[in-house]
Short mmCIF file of C-alpha atoms and ligand atoms in Angstrom, two decimals:
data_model
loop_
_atom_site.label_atom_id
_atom_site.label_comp_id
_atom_site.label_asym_id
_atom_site.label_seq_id
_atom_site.Cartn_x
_atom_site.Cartn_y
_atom_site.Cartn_z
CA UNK A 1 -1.38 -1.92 10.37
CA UNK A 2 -3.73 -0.99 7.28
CA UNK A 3 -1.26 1.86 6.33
CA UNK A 4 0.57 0.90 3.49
CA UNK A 5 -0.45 -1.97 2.01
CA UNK A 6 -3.62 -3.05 -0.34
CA UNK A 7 -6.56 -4.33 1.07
CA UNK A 8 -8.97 -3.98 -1.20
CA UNK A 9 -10.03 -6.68 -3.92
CA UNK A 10 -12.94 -6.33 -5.97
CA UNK A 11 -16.47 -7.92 -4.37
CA UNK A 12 -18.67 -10.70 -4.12
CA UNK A 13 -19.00 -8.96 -0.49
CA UNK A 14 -19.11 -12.18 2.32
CA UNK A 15 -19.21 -11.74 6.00
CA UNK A 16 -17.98 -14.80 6.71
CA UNK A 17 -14.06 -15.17 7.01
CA UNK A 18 -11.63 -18.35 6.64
CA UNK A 19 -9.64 -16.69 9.49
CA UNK A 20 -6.55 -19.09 8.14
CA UNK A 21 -6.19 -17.14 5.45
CA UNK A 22 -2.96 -15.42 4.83
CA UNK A 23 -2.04 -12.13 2.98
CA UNK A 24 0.58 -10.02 0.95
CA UNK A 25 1.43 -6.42 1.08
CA UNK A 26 -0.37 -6.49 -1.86
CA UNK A 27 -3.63 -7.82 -0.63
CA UNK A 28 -3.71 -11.03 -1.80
CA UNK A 29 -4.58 -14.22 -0.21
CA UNK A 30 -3.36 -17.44 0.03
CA UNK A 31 -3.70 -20.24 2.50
CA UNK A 32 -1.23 -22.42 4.27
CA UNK A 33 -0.68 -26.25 3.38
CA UNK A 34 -2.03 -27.46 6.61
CA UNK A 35 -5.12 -25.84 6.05
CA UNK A 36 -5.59 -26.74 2.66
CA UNK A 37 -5.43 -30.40 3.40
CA UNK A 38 -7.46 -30.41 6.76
CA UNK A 39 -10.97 -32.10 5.58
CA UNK A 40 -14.03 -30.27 7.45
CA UNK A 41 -14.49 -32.47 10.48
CA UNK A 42 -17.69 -34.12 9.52
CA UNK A 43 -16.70 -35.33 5.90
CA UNK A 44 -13.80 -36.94 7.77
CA UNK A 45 -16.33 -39.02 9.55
CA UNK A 46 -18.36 -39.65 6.28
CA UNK A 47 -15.17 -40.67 4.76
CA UNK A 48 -14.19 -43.15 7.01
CA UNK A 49 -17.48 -44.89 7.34
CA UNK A 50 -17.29 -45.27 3.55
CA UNK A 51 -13.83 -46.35 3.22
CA UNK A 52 -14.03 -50.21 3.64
CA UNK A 53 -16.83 -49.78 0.70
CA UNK A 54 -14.74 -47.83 -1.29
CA UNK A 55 -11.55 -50.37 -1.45
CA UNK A 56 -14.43 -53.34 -2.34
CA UNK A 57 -14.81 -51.33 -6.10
CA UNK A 58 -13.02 -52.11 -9.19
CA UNK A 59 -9.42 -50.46 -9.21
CA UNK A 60 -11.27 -48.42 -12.41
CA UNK A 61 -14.28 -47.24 -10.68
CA UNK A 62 -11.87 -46.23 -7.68
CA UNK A 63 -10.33 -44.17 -10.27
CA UNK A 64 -13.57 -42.44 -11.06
CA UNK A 65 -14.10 -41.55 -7.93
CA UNK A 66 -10.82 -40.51 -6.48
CA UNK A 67 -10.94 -38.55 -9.70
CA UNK A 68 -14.36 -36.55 -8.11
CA UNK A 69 -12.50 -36.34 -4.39
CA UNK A 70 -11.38 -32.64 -3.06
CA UNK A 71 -7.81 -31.86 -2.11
CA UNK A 72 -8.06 -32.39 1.65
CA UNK A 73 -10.14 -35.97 0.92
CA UNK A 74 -7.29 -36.64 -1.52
CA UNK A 75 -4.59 -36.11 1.23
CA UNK A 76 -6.35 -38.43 3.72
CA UNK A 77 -6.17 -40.99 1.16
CA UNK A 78 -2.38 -40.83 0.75
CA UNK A 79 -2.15 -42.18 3.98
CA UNK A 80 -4.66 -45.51 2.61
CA UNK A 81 -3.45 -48.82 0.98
CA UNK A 82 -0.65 -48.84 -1.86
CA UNK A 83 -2.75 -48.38 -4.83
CA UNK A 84 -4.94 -45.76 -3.58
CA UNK A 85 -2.11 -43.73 -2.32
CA UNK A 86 -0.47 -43.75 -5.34
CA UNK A 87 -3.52 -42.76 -7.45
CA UNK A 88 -4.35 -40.05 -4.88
CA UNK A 89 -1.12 -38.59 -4.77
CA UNK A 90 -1.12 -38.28 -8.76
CA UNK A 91 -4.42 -36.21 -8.42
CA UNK A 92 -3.45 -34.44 -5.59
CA UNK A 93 -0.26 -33.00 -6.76
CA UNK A 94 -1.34 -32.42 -10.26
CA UNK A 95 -4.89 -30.81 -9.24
CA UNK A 96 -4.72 -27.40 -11.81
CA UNK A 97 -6.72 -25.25 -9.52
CA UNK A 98 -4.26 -25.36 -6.66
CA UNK A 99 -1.78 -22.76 -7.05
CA UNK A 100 1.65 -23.34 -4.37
CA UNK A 101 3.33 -19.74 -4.40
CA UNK A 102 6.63 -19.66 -4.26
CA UNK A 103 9.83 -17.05 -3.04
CA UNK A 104 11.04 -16.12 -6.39
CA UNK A 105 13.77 -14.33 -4.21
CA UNK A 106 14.97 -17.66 -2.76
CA UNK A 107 14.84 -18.72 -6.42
CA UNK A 108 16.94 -16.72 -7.74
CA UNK A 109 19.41 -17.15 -4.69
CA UNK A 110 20.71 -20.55 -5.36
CA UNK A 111 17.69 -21.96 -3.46
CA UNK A 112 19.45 -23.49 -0.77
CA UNK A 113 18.04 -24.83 2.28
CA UNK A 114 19.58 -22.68 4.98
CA UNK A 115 17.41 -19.94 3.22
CA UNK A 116 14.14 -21.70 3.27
CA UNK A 117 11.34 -22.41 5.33
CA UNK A 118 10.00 -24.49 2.77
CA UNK A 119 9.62 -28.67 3.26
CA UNK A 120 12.15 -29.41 0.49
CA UNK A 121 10.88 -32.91 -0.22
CA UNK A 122 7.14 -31.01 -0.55
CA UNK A 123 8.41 -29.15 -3.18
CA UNK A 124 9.62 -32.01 -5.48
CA UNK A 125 5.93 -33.27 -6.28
CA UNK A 126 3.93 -29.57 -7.57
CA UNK A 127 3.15 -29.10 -10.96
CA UNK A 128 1.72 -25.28 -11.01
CA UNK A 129 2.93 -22.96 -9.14
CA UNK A 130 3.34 -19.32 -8.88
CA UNK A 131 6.89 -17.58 -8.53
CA UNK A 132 6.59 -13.95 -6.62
CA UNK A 133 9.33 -12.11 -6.66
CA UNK A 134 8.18 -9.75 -3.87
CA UNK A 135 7.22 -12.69 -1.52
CA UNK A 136 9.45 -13.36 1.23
CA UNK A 137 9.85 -16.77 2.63
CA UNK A 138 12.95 -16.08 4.64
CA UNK A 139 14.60 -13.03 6.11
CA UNK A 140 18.20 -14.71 5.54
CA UNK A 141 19.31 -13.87 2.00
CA UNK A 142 22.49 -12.11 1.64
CA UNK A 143 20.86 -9.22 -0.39
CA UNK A 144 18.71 -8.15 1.86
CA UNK A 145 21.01 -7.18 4.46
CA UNK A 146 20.30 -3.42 6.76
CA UNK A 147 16.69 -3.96 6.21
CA UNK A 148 16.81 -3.68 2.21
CA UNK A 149 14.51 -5.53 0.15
CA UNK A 150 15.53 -6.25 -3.44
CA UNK A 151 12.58 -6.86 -5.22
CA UNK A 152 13.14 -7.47 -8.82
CA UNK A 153 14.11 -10.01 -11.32
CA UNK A 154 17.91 -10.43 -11.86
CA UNK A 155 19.23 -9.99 -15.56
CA UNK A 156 21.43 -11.18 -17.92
CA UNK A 157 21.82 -14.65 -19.09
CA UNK A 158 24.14 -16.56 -16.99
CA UNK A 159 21.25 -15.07 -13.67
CA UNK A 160 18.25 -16.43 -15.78
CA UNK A 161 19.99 -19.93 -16.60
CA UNK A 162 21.12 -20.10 -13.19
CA UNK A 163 17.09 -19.32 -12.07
CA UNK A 164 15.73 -21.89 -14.56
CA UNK A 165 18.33 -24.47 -13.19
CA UNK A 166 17.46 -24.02 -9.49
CA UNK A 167 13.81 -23.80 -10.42
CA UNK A 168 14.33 -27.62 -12.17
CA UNK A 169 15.96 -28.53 -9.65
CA UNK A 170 13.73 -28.16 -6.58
CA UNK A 171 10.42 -28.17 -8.70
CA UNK A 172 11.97 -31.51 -10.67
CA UNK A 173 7.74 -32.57 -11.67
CA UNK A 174 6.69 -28.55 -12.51
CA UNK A 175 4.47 -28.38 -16.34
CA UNK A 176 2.95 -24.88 -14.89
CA UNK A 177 4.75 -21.70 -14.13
CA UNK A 178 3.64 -18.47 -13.47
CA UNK A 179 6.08 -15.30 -13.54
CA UNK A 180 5.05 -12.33 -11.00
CA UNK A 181 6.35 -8.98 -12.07
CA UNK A 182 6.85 -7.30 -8.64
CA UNK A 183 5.57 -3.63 -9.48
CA UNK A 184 1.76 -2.94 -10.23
CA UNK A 185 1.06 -0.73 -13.47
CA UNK A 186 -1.55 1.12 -15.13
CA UNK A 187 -3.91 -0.72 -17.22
CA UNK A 188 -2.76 -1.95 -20.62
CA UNK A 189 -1.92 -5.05 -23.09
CA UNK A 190 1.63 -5.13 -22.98
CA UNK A 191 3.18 -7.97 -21.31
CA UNK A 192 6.03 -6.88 -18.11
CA UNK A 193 9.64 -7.04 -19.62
CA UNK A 194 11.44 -8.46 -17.11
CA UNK A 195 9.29 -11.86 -16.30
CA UNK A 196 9.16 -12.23 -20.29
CA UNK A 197 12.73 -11.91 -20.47
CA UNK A 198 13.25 -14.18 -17.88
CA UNK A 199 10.91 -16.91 -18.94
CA UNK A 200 13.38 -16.99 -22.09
CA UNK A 201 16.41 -18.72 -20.10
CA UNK A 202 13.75 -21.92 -20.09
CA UNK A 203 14.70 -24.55 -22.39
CA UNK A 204 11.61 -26.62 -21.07
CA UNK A 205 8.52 -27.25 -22.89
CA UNK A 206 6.34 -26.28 -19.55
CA UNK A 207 3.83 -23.64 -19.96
CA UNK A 208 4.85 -20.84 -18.80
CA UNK A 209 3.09 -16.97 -18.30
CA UNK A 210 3.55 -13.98 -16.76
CA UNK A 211 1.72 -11.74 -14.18
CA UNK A 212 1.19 -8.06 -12.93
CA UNK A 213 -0.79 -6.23 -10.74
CA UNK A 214 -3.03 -3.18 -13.03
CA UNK A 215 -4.98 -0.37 -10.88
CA UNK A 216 -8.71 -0.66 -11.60
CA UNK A 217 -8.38 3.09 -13.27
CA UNK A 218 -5.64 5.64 -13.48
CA UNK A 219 -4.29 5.78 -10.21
CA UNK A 220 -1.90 4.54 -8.53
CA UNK A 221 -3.57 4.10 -5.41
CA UNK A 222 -6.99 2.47 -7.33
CA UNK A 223 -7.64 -1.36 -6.38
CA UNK A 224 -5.60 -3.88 -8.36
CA UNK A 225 -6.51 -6.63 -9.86
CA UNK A 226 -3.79 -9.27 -11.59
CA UNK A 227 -3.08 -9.67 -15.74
CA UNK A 228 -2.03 -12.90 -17.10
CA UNK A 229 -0.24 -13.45 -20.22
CA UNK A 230 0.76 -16.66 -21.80
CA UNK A 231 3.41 -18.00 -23.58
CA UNK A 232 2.68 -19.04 -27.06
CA UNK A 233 4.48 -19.36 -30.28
CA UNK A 234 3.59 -17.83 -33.77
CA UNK A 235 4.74 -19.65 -36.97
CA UNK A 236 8.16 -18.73 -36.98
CA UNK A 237 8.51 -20.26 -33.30
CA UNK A 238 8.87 -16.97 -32.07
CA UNK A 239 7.34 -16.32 -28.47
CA UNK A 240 3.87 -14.46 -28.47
CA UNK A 241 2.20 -13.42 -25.14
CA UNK A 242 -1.12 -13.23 -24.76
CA UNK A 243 -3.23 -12.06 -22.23
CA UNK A 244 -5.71 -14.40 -21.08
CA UNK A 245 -7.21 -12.90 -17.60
CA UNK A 246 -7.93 -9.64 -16.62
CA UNK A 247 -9.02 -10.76 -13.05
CA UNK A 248 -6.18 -13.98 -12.26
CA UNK A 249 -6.73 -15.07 -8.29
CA UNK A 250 -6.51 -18.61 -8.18
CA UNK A 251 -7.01 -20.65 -5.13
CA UNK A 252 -2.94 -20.10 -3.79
CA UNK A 253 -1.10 -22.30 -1.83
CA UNK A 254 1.43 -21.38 0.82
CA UNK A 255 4.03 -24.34 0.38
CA UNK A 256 4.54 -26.76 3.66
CA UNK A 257 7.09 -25.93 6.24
CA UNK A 258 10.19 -27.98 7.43
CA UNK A 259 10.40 -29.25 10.65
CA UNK A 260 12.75 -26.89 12.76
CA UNK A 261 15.44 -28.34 14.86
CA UNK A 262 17.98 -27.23 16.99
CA UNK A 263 19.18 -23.95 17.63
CA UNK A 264 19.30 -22.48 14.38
CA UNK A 265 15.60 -24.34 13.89
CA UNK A 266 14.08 -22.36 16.87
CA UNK A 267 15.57 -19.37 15.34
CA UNK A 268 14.15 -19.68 12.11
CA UNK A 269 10.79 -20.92 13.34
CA UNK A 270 10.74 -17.34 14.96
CA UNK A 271 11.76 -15.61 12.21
CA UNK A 272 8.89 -17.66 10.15
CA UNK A 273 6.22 -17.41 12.88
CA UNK A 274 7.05 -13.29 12.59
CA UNK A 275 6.19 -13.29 8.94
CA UNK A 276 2.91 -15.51 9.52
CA UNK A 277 1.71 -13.00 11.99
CA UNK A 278 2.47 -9.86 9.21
CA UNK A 279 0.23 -11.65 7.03
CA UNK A 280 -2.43 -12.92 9.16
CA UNK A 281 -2.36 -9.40 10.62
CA UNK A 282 -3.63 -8.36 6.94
CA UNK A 283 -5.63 -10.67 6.30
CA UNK A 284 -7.68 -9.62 9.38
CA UNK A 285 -8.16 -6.39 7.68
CA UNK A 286 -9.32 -7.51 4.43
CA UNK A 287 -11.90 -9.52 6.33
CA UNK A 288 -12.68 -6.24 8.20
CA UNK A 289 -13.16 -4.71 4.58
CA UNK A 290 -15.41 -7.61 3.21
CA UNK A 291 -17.38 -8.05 6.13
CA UNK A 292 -18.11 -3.73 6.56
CA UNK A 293 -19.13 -3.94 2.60
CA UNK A 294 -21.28 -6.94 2.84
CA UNK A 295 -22.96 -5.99 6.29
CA UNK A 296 -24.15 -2.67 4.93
CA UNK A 297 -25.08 -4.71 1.20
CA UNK A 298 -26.94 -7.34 2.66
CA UNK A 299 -28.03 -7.05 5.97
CA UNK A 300 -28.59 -3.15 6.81
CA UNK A 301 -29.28 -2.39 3.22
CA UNK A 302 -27.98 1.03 4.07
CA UNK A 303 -25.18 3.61 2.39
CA UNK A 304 -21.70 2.30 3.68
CA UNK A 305 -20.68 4.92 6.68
CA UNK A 306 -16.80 5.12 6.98
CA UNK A 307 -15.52 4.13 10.55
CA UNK A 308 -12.80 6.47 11.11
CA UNK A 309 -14.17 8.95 13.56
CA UNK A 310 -12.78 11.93 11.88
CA UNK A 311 -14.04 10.68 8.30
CA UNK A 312 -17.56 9.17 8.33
CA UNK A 313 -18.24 9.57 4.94
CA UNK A 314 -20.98 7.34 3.47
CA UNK A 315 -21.37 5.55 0.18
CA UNK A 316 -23.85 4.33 -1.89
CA UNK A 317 -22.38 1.54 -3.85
CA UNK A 318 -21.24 -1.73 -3.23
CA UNK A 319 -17.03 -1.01 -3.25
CA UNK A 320 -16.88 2.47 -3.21
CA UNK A 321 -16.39 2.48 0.63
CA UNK A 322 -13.33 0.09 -0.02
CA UNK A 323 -11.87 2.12 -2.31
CA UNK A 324 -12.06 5.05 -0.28
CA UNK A 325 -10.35 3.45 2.38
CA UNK A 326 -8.06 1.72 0.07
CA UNK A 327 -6.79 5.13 -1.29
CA UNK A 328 -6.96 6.90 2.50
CA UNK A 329 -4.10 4.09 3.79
CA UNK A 330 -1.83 4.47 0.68
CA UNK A 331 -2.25 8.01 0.76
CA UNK A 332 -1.66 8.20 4.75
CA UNK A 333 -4.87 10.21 4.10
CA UNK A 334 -5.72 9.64 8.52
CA UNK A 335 -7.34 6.39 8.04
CA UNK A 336 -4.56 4.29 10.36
CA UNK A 337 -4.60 1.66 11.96
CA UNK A 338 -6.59 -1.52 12.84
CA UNK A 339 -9.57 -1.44 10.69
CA UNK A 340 -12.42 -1.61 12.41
CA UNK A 341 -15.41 -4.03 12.06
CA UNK A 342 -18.68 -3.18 11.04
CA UNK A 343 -21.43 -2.22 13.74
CA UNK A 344 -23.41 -6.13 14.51
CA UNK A 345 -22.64 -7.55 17.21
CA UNK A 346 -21.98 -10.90 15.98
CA UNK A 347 -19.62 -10.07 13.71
CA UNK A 348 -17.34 -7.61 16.41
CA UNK A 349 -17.31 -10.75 18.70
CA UNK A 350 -16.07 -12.88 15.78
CA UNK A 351 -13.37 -10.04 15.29
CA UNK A 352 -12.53 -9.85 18.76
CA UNK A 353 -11.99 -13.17 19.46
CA UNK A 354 -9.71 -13.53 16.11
CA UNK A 355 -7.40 -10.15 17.22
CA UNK A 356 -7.33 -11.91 21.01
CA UNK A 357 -5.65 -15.31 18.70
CA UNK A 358 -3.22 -12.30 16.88
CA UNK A 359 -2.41 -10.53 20.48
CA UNK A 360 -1.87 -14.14 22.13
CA UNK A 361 0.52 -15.34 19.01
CA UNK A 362 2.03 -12.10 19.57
CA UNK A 363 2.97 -12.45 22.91
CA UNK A 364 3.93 -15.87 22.41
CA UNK A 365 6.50 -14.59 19.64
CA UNK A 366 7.71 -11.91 22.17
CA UNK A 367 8.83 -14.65 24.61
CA UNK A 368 10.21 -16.81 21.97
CA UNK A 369 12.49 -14.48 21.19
CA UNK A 370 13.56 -13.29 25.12
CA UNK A 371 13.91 -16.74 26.25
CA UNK A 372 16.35 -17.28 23.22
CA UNK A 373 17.76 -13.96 24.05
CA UNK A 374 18.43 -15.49 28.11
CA UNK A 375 19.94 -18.49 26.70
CA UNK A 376 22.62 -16.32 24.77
CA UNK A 377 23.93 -15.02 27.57
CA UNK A 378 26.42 -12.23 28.21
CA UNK A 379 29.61 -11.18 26.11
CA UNK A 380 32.79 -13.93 26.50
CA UNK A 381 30.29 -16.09 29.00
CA UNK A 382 30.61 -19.83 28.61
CA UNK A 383 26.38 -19.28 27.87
CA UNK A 384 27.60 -17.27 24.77
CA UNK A 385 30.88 -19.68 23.77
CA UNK A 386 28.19 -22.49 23.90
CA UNK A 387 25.71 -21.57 21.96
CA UNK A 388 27.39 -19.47 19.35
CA UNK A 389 29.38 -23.14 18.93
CA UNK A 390 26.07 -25.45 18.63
CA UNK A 391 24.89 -22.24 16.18
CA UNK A 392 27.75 -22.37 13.63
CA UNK A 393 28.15 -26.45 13.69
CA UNK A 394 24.24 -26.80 12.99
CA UNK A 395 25.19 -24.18 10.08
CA UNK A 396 28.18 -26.64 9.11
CA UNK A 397 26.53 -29.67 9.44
CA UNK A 398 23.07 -30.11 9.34
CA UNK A 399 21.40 -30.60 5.71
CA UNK A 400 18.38 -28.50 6.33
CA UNK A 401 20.46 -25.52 6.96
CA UNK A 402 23.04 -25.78 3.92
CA UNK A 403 24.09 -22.44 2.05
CA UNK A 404 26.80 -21.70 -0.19
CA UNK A 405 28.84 -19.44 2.53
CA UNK A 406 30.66 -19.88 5.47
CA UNK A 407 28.63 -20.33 8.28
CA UNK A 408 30.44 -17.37 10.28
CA UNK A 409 29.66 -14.85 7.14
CA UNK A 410 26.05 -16.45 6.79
CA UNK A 411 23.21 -13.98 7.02
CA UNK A 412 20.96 -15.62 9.73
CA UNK A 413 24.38 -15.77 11.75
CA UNK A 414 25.10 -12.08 11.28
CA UNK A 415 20.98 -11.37 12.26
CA UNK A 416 21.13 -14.17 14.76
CA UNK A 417 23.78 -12.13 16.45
CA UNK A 418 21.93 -8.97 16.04
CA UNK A 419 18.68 -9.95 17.07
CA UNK A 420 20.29 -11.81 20.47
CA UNK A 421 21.72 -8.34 21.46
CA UNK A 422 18.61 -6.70 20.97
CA UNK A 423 19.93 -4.25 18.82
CA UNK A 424 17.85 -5.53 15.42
CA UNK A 425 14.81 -4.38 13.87
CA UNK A 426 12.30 -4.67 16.93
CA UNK A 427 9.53 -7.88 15.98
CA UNK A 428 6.36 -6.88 14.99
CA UNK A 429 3.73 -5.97 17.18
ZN1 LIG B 501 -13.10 7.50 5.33
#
């Protein structure tokens, strides 16, 4: 699972884990809605005990205070009287530290819904968010048919006004955009081309900057961390970029779901769940990486010993371990696999119970998909006549699954199909 993809990220060390946490090929995290907004249990309680207080202060001191109130206290109180909803819900949705990252890919699409496993309606009230290019939401897009991924920034003018227009469109109350150039580079001060060029189909006045991954030294295979460059304008209103973090990681937000229904719903929600589990599955083994660093920093205060049986290398420094492994994985250098976690026995109990949730979710996901594999019946049966027909109508009728083809040449019918003979890419395990 480690093999080819980037786990390592630059210390403070920490053995403890959000195990919510969610990760990209590229070994960054992010964390879904439904976590963001779930309050620790016992400030709930503190909160609600408090309330009835809180609603007896002058509509300006409320203000103060909702003003002081984290995201998940904020959430709770959109669900309060009018005027406290309202207030909370402006704070909420315009806090600057929370980052929702978006499919840049779906973007650039048409971003319809059938494509999506985003809440639409969700969508409407963020004001910064960050579009990745190399982030995938959905496996339905019509480009990315046989397995392909596409993973770059359309050209030409008519493809950038047609990105800006979507982008207004779903993301009507955006001020705050962030460009992701999909391809890491080698340190240096020059702004990526194609996000640059494509932040100049906006007409809008919202900031906008770009993004890329730099290695940490010369090689490819080095830890990244992310540039940022932003938008500015010199005297002849010409557009100057400049770069204003070396080290960008903001607190990211994975958008909130729809609510699957129907066939095609259970469908998607599989194809969705599948993706979760890819990205939980390496975000376990960044935690494995933290927690190995900071257990042999902190608590044995000894050189960092390599797990792999056939390596067992040690390390003095805090980070060089990572970056051995980090470079062993991308250079299929016999450090595969699961990684494993260091030697206390507190923390391997943590880890086992978390990889007993991943081999549960996978099973679950593996009988998902034969019981919707039973219901499709064999070839010309009135199983298969049935529920191709309730497949293709949901296509044709139902709003949360609208595209701009034909439902018969749609690509989740086409992988649908596939994946109900069995004959598709096999799910992850
Ligand atoms: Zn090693």
């Amino acid at each position: 699972m480690a093999s080819g993809f980037r786990a390592a990220q630059v210390g403070p060390w920490s053995t403890s884990c959000d195990w919510n946490l969610r990760a990209t090929q590229d070994g960054e995290t992010r964390i879904p809605f439904r976590y963001h907004v779930r309050p620790v249990q016992n400030e709930t309680y503190a909160m609600k005990g408090g309330f009835h207080r809180f609603l007896q202060l002058p509509a300006e001191l409320q203000k103060h205070v909702l003003a002081l109130c984290d995201s998940a206290t904020l959430f709770q109180l959109m669900q309060t009287s009018y005027s406290t909803r309202q207030e909370a819900k402006k704070l909420f949705w315009s806090d600057p530290t929370s980052r929702y990252i978006v499919d840049g890919q779906w973007l650039q699409a048409g971003g319809h819904p059938r494509h999506t496993n985003y809440d639409l309606e969700a969508l409407a009230h963020m004001h910064y968010i960050e579009v990745s290019f190399i982030d995938y939401t959905s496996n339905f897009i019509k480009e990315w048919r046989e397995g392909e991924y596409y993973c770059y920034i359309r050209k030409g003018e008519e493809q950038r006004a047609a990105f800006w227009a979507t982008l207004r469109r779903r993301f009507p109350r955006v001020i705050d955009v962030v460009l992701n150039e999909p391809n890491s580079k080698r340190r240096g001060q020059i702004p990526p081309e194609e996000p640059t060029q494509l932040a100049t189909g906006s007409s809008d006045v919202m900031s906008i900057s770009v993004s890329q991954l730099v290695w940490s030294n010369d090689k490819w295979y080095s830890p990244e961390t992310r540039f940022l460059w932003r938008r500015g304008y010199d005297n002849h209103s010409i557009p100057t970029w400049d770069l204003t973090e070396t080290s960008w990681n903001p607190h990211r937000i994975m958008p909130p779901i729809k609510t699957h229904s129907g066939l095609v719903g259970d469908y998607q929600r599989y194809d969705y769940n599948d993706l979760d589990l890819k990205e939980l599955g390496r975000a376990r083994d960044i935690h494995a990486i933290h927690a190995t660093e900071a257990y042999y920093l902190h608590i044995a205060q000894a050189p960092c010993v390599c797990p792999w049986p056939a390596c067992g290398l040690q390390f003095e420094q805090a980070g060089e371990w990572s970056t051995h492994h980090l470079e062993a994985c991308l250079r299929r250098d016999d450090h595969e696999g699961t990684v494993p976690p260091p030697p206390s026995a507190s923390i391997r109990t943590a880890f086992l119970h978390h990889d007993m949730i991943l081999a549960q979710k996978r099973h679950q996901l593996s009988d998902e998909m034969m019981r919707m594999q039973a219901a499709w019946g064999e070839p010309d049966s009135p199983e298969r006549r049935a529920v191709s027909h309730q497949f293709l109508k949901q296509l044709r009728d139902d709003p949360l699954y609208a595209g701009e083809v034909a439902p018969e040449e749609s690509e989740i019918w086409i992988r649908y199909q596939r994946d109900m003979d069995g004959v598709g890419n096999p799910p992850f395990f």
